[in-house]
């Protein structure tokens, strides 16, 4: 419960950035007609802030008390936790003293730390990043050298000349060193290609060799080499971490056995040697109290009861934990038993997998009909559309879905039908479509040629029916599981999404810090157009774009992309991470804020596009290669398969996600663990 309270407090304190000044509570972030709906009064967000900080103080005090002062001094995370809380309290006090009018709030930049320190998975991911980044500095230096070398060559090639026509390349892209570096850095991301080349290429086609060579070396060689190095270093750190993790878990299992076996040693063998065992009743009592899935618990209890003796050896105790790595096979309710031979044969026929194949074919036909209707009516106004075709199609397919639902209930029974999630989704979808179809018939009548249901409001019942039909596409996606390769790709994607929490959390931290910093640095730096009002905006926008320089922030109408509030900053950072037209932001903020603002955007490009995206690629490669080897190379031995662990094995939340098939010298540590356990037992 306290963990949930802490998670809620972290969510609340992070979400305060959306309502704190400058508030994000506006319909749009466009500078031309942005109107803030509400600004919080002084003391409201500060009260919520200090309440969350007090909860964190209680958390750090409890943790420090439980582990003791000596362990607290060794824990860097707890020390940083306490220091950041102290700095936040001081900054909160300054805010109250200045009546909430200070421009910079340091504690807003420190808030993501609370999210980071509260998750062991994120700490593990952060350590992984910290171990990986120093290994790629050589490639980053090589990339910087490549950029500087070609910048000097470009400034020598594209110098200022007498005629205006020949000065376009120099004037636009290579006027001085900062602009030359910026132009080639943007070209490295292909965002301004081929624009940066056109002025020189129009004069002489030989100039294209410079830009092609730069892109070939920088974009296609060095950047991909960077991806390979990040993947290799990242995977190497993962393997070493997994090995250490396995050893710790195996020692934990052995340690648990030593603690339990102290209760009842049993003599076995010759010359008075002592063989340690654990009573089966003790193991059963522990299993009853421990928290795990019911299926795994029942299987482990079943194995313990199956032991011939009333004691469990160390090897048997270790083997029990192998059950935690096995996937549970769900048992479905039995099918209904019919007395009639005809009904039995009909049940067998309707339970065949070809019934599902035929249902998927019908869904495909339904989708084709919907697409045909959409394409036919794409350019026809709603008031002039003939809804006869789509009305008949809807009614026909809804009747089939009802028939299919009844057939499955007949073959599987109510409990068997509800035990499949896909059937529940299909049934819910069928009921929704039936209700909407009946409502449409009651309100609009039966379809007929020239049938055009009247539009009521923004979204009529007729429009709702058509949108609900599009949900059928999710049912059609079940075909993915029937194709082996597509199923492999889909499973890799789902596993990646489920086990990407730690790295997604790191990205959230980066977004939060850069968004807050962007609001501090660039808030209200871009002036809004003076002639842009709600009444005259549509009339003047075309003439404004004609007078602006092509490709600029103003001409492209990027007014919603700014750092005037936290939500707008997040969207702007996303657009920058995609790096499409990111030179527009470099230009506008260097003009209105400072030329040094480019350092902020380059830093975000390095963090998001270079480091995090490459790590994401490494995760995808590791996950897919792992599943591919397990699927298409099942001949791997158990020992070899232990080293083919995927990323989610390390970053999964289950304490026994990784297998403990090898014990790493179980018998060699038996004596040491045994003596340690007995000494601890004697000392109470």
Tab-separated table of C-alpha atoms in Angstrom, residues 246-522:
chain	number	residue	atom	x	y	z
A	246	UNK	CA	22.063	-15.823	-12.010
A	247	UNK	CA	24.817	-16.406	-9.486
A	248	UNK	CA	23.076	-14.207	-6.921
A	249	UNK	CA	19.782	-16.019	-7.453
A	250	UNK	CA	21.394	-19.422	-7.206
A	251	UNK	CA	23.105	-18.356	-4.003
A	252	UNK	CA	19.753	-17.082	-2.772
A	253	UNK	CA	18.124	-20.448	-3.401
A	254	UNK	CA	20.988	-22.238	-1.702
A	255	UNK	CA	20.868	-19.772	1.175
A	256	UNK	CA	17.144	-20.383	1.602
A	257	UNK	CA	17.828	-24.104	1.736
A	258	UNK	CA	20.533	-23.595	4.374
A	259	UNK	CA	18.199	-21.504	6.533
A	260	UNK	CA	15.463	-24.142	6.357
A	261	UNK	CA	17.743	-27.143	6.787
A	262	UNK	CA	19.004	-25.780	10.093
A	263	UNK	CA	15.678	-26.854	11.496
A	264	UNK	CA	16.237	-30.515	10.788
A	265	UNK	CA	19.577	-32.065	9.810
A	266	UNK	CA	19.475	-35.752	8.901
A	267	UNK	CA	22.396	-38.120	9.039
A	268	UNK	CA	23.208	-40.118	5.968
A	269	UNK	CA	26.197	-41.916	4.483
A	270	UNK	CA	29.158	-43.420	6.253
A	271	UNK	CA	31.613	-42.385	8.946
A	272	UNK	CA	29.182	-39.962	10.522
A	273	UNK	CA	28.920	-37.611	7.555
A	274	UNK	CA	25.970	-35.272	7.762
A	275	UNK	CA	23.694	-34.678	4.801
A	276	UNK	CA	21.484	-31.666	5.175
A	277	UNK	CA	17.827	-31.966	4.192
A	278	UNK	CA	14.614	-30.072	4.771
A	279	UNK	CA	11.365	-31.540	5.970
A	280	UNK	CA	8.650	-31.671	3.322
A	281	UNK	CA	6.197	-30.195	5.817
A	282	UNK	CA	8.489	-27.181	6.228
A	283	UNK	CA	8.683	-26.700	2.455
A	284	UNK	CA	4.908	-26.985	2.171
A	285	UNK	CA	4.401	-24.389	4.895
A	286	UNK	CA	6.762	-21.990	3.132
A	287	UNK	CA	5.023	-22.522	-0.202
A	288	UNK	CA	1.667	-21.778	1.373
A	289	UNK	CA	2.906	-18.427	2.669
A	290	UNK	CA	5.019	-17.265	-0.277
A	291	UNK	CA	3.511	-15.026	-2.975
A	292	UNK	CA	3.536	-16.506	-6.489
A	293	UNK	CA	1.087	-17.477	-9.181
A	294	UNK	CA	-1.407	-20.097	-8.115
A	295	UNK	CA	-0.555	-22.403	-11.033
A	296	UNK	CA	3.157	-22.441	-10.164
A	297	UNK	CA	2.411	-22.866	-6.475
A	298	UNK	CA	0.096	-25.823	-7.060
A	299	UNK	CA	2.634	-27.527	-9.322
A	300	UNK	CA	5.437	-27.069	-6.771
A	301	UNK	CA	3.236	-28.391	-3.959
A	302	UNK	CA	2.370	-31.368	-6.144
A	303	UNK	CA	6.057	-32.124	-6.708
A	304	UNK	CA	6.888	-31.832	-3.004
A	305	UNK	CA	4.106	-34.263	-2.091
A	306	UNK	CA	5.387	-36.655	-4.749
A	307	UNK	CA	8.761	-37.090	-3.012
A	308	UNK	CA	9.185	-40.602	-1.701
A	309	UNK	CA	10.883	-39.542	1.528
A	310	UNK	CA	9.695	-36.995	4.043
A	311	UNK	CA	12.746	-34.821	3.378
A	312	UNK	CA	13.971	-32.647	0.504
A	313	UNK	CA	17.605	-32.605	-0.569
A	314	UNK	CA	19.458	-29.555	-1.890
A	315	UNK	CA	19.165	-30.748	-5.499
A	316	UNK	CA	15.440	-31.398	-5.133
A	317	UNK	CA	14.974	-28.016	-3.490
A	318	UNK	CA	16.745	-26.313	-6.394
A	319	UNK	CA	14.747	-28.282	-8.955
A	320	UNK	CA	11.515	-26.990	-7.446
A	321	UNK	CA	12.319	-23.484	-8.648
A	322	UNK	CA	12.551	-24.674	-12.251
A	323	UNK	CA	8.758	-24.651	-12.256
A	324	UNK	CA	8.833	-20.851	-12.077
A	325	UNK	CA	10.376	-20.704	-15.542
A	326	UNK	CA	7.795	-22.895	-17.217
A	327	UNK	CA	4.881	-21.296	-18.975
A	328	UNK	CA	1.554	-22.263	-17.506
A	329	UNK	CA	-0.842	-23.986	-19.876
A	330	UNK	CA	-4.323	-22.678	-19.389
A	331	UNK	CA	-6.995	-25.304	-18.970
A	332	UNK	CA	-10.263	-24.553	-20.699
A	333	UNK	CA	-13.657	-25.784	-19.530
A	334	UNK	CA	-14.856	-29.039	-21.089
A	335	UNK	CA	-17.178	-28.875	-24.045
A	336	UNK	CA	-20.857	-29.621	-23.449
A	337	UNK	CA	-21.832	-33.269	-23.916
A	338	UNK	CA	-24.875	-33.804	-26.122
A	339	UNK	CA	-26.784	-37.098	-26.097
A	340	UNK	CA	-27.948	-36.889	-29.682
A	341	UNK	CA	-25.513	-38.377	-32.198
A	342	UNK	CA	-26.489	-35.722	-34.729
A	343	UNK	CA	-25.691	-32.914	-32.278
A	344	UNK	CA	-22.372	-34.562	-31.417
A	345	UNK	CA	-21.341	-34.707	-35.061
A	346	UNK	CA	-22.544	-31.145	-35.581
A	347	UNK	CA	-20.523	-30.029	-32.531
A	348	UNK	CA	-17.399	-31.744	-33.908
A	349	UNK	CA	-17.920	-30.095	-37.281
A	350	UNK	CA	-18.458	-26.614	-35.860
A	351	UNK	CA	-15.434	-26.968	-33.527
A	352	UNK	CA	-13.083	-27.468	-36.478
A	353	UNK	CA	-10.428	-24.811	-37.059
A	354	UNK	CA	-11.713	-24.230	-40.593
A	355	UNK	CA	-14.720	-22.495	-39.044
A	356	UNK	CA	-12.332	-19.853	-37.709
A	357	UNK	CA	-10.634	-19.635	-41.094
A	358	UNK	CA	-13.980	-19.048	-42.773
A	359	UNK	CA	-14.822	-16.384	-40.168
A	360	UNK	CA	-11.555	-14.583	-40.905
A	361	UNK	CA	-12.390	-14.732	-44.616
A	362	UNK	CA	-15.778	-13.131	-43.956
A	363	UNK	CA	-14.093	-10.407	-41.909
A	364	UNK	CA	-11.723	-9.753	-44.828
A	365	UNK	CA	-14.694	-9.447	-47.206
A	366	UNK	CA	-16.374	-7.059	-44.763
A	367	UNK	CA	-13.265	-4.890	-44.654
A	368	UNK	CA	-13.074	-4.828	-48.441
A	369	UNK	CA	-16.687	-3.706	-48.650
A	370	UNK	CA	-16.046	-0.937	-46.130
A	371	UNK	CA	-12.982	0.251	-48.032
A	372	UNK	CA	-14.925	0.240	-51.298
A	373	UNK	CA	-17.654	2.361	-49.743
A	374	UNK	CA	-15.113	4.789	-48.265
A	375	UNK	CA	-13.237	5.165	-51.533
A	376	UNK	CA	-16.456	5.665	-53.478
A	377	UNK	CA	-17.748	8.355	-51.117
A	378	UNK	CA	-14.407	10.015	-50.365
A	379	UNK	CA	-15.146	13.182	-52.382
A	380	UNK	CA	-18.934	13.124	-52.027
A	381	UNK	CA	-20.534	15.402	-49.415
A	382	UNK	CA	-22.419	13.617	-46.650
A	383	UNK	CA	-25.693	15.226	-47.729
A	384	UNK	CA	-25.409	13.650	-51.220
A	385	UNK	CA	-24.213	10.162	-50.325
A	386	UNK	CA	-26.265	7.040	-51.033
A	387	UNK	CA	-26.130	4.816	-47.981
A	388	UNK	CA	-27.995	1.862	-49.497
A	389	UNK	CA	-24.865	-0.203	-50.227
A	390	UNK	CA	-23.265	0.265	-46.834
A	391	UNK	CA	-26.592	-0.202	-45.034
A	392	UNK	CA	-27.159	-3.593	-46.673
A	393	UNK	CA	-23.549	-4.601	-46.029
A	394	UNK	CA	-23.808	-3.707	-42.357
A	395	UNK	CA	-27.028	-5.636	-41.823
A	396	UNK	CA	-25.782	-8.734	-43.651
A	397	UNK	CA	-22.502	-9.001	-41.779
A	398	UNK	CA	-24.088	-8.330	-38.391
A	399	UNK	CA	-26.412	-11.268	-39.009
A	400	UNK	CA	-23.423	-13.470	-39.836
A	401	UNK	CA	-21.575	-12.384	-36.675
A	402	UNK	CA	-24.633	-13.278	-34.614
A	403	UNK	CA	-24.767	-16.677	-36.288
A	404	UNK	CA	-21.049	-17.221	-35.663
A	405	UNK	CA	-21.461	-16.269	-32.014
A	406	UNK	CA	-24.349	-18.723	-31.593
A	407	UNK	CA	-22.365	-21.487	-33.331
A	408	UNK	CA	-19.382	-21.051	-31.023
A	409	UNK	CA	-21.588	-21.032	-27.931
A	410	UNK	CA	-23.216	-24.246	-29.173
A	411	UNK	CA	-19.847	-25.929	-29.783
A	412	UNK	CA	-17.938	-24.687	-26.719
A	413	UNK	CA	-20.640	-23.869	-24.220
A	414	UNK	CA	-21.064	-20.581	-22.404
A	415	UNK	CA	-18.074	-21.102	-20.092
A	416	UNK	CA	-15.873	-22.387	-22.884
A	417	UNK	CA	-16.832	-19.466	-25.114
A	418	UNK	CA	-16.069	-16.922	-22.392
A	419	UNK	CA	-12.735	-18.568	-21.546
A	420	UNK	CA	-11.191	-17.263	-24.795
A	421	UNK	CA	-10.336	-13.566	-24.832
A	422	UNK	CA	-10.757	-13.423	-28.592
A	423	UNK	CA	-14.311	-14.737	-28.261
A	424	UNK	CA	-15.093	-12.150	-25.603
A	425	UNK	CA	-13.846	-9.390	-27.893
A	426	UNK	CA	-15.799	-10.773	-30.856
A	427	UNK	CA	-18.944	-11.148	-28.781
A	428	UNK	CA	-18.694	-7.651	-27.325
A	429	UNK	CA	-18.094	-6.250	-30.801
A	430	UNK	CA	-21.058	-8.162	-32.195
A	431	UNK	CA	-23.362	-6.879	-29.445
A	432	UNK	CA	-22.210	-3.275	-30.045
A	433	UNK	CA	-22.786	-3.606	-33.772
A	434	UNK	CA	-26.208	-5.182	-33.211
A	435	UNK	CA	-27.324	-2.383	-30.871
A	436	UNK	CA	-26.127	0.294	-33.272
A	437	UNK	CA	-27.703	-1.457	-36.249
A	438	UNK	CA	-31.063	-1.809	-34.511
A	439	UNK	CA	-30.940	1.823	-33.418
A	440	UNK	CA	-30.178	2.834	-36.993
A	441	UNK	CA	-33.143	0.842	-38.301
A	442	UNK	CA	-35.478	2.359	-35.709
A	443	UNK	CA	-34.362	5.906	-36.442
A	444	UNK	CA	-33.754	5.773	-40.194
A	445	UNK	CA	-35.804	2.800	-41.407
A	446	UNK	CA	-34.813	0.030	-43.802
A	447	UNK	CA	-32.103	0.791	-46.411
A	448	UNK	CA	-33.358	1.511	-49.925
A	449	UNK	CA	-31.868	3.025	-53.115
A	450	UNK	CA	-31.181	6.693	-52.517
A	451	UNK	CA	-31.195	6.124	-48.750
A	452	UNK	CA	-29.416	9.017	-47.036
A	453	UNK	CA	-29.755	9.137	-43.232
A	454	UNK	CA	-29.944	12.692	-41.996
A	455	UNK	CA	-26.891	13.948	-40.126
A	456	UNK	CA	-27.666	14.974	-36.555
A	457	UNK	CA	-24.854	16.956	-34.914
A	458	UNK	CA	-21.164	16.324	-35.412
A	459	UNK	CA	-21.412	12.531	-35.335
A	460	UNK	CA	-24.724	10.991	-36.258
A	461	UNK	CA	-25.809	7.487	-35.399
A	462	UNK	CA	-25.105	6.500	-38.986
A	463	UNK	CA	-21.521	7.753	-38.697
A	464	UNK	CA	-21.168	5.876	-35.412
A	465	UNK	CA	-22.210	2.631	-37.112
A	466	UNK	CA	-19.579	3.048	-39.783
A	467	UNK	CA	-16.858	3.815	-37.251
A	468	UNK	CA	-17.824	0.791	-35.153
A	469	UNK	CA	-17.437	-1.390	-38.221
A	470	UNK	CA	-13.797	-0.394	-38.391
A	471	UNK	CA	-13.260	-2.274	-35.124
A	472	UNK	CA	-13.538	-5.438	-37.185
A	473	UNK	CA	-9.959	-4.823	-38.324
A	474	UNK	CA	-8.702	-5.801	-34.861
A	475	UNK	CA	-10.393	-9.149	-35.212
A	476	UNK	CA	-8.785	-9.612	-38.604
A	477	UNK	CA	-5.355	-9.033	-37.010
A	478	UNK	CA	-5.705	-12.419	-35.326
A	479	UNK	CA	-4.448	-13.879	-38.602
A	480	UNK	CA	-0.980	-12.832	-37.470
A	481	UNK	CA	-0.828	-15.713	-34.987
A	482	UNK	CA	-1.491	-18.293	-37.721
A	483	UNK	CA	1.631	-17.368	-39.729
A	484	UNK	CA	4.840	-18.463	-38.024
A	485	UNK	CA	7.119	-15.608	-39.099
A	486	UNK	CA	4.576	-12.850	-38.523
A	487	UNK	CA	3.705	-14.400	-35.181
A	488	UNK	CA	7.383	-14.328	-34.243
A	489	UNK	CA	7.666	-10.662	-35.168
A	490	UNK	CA	4.450	-9.783	-33.343
A	491	UNK	CA	5.498	-11.669	-30.196
A	492	UNK	CA	8.856	-9.925	-30.241
A	493	UNK	CA	7.072	-6.594	-30.501
A	494	UNK	CA	4.678	-7.347	-27.638
A	495	UNK	CA	7.472	-8.662	-25.416
A	496	UNK	CA	9.494	-5.547	-26.178
A	497	UNK	CA	6.587	-3.307	-25.240
A	498	UNK	CA	5.952	-5.207	-22.006
A	499	UNK	CA	9.584	-5.176	-20.927
A	500	UNK	CA	10.572	-1.717	-22.108
A	501	UNK	CA	9.377	0.015	-18.961
A	502	UNK	CA	12.834	0.716	-17.626
A	503	UNK	CA	14.180	2.278	-20.808
A	504	UNK	CA	10.911	4.086	-21.453
A	505	UNK	CA	11.244	5.513	-17.948
A	506	UNK	CA	14.744	6.769	-18.784
A	507	UNK	CA	13.322	8.462	-21.877
A	508	UNK	CA	10.531	10.023	-19.797
A	509	UNK	CA	13.171	11.423	-17.450
A	510	UNK	CA	15.100	12.886	-20.401
A	511	UNK	CA	11.933	14.391	-21.898
A	512	UNK	CA	10.935	15.910	-18.568
A	513	UNK	CA	14.314	17.496	-17.855
A	514	UNK	CA	14.757	18.895	-21.364
A	515	UNK	CA	11.156	20.157	-21.458
A	516	UNK	CA	11.561	22.035	-18.173
A	517	UNK	CA	14.911	23.429	-19.330
A	518	UNK	CA	13.362	24.444	-22.654
A	519	UNK	CA	10.575	26.336	-20.885
A	520	UNK	CA	13.162	28.146	-18.759
A	521	UNK	CA	15.389	29.056	-21.713
A	522	UNK	CA	12.929	29.754	-24.523
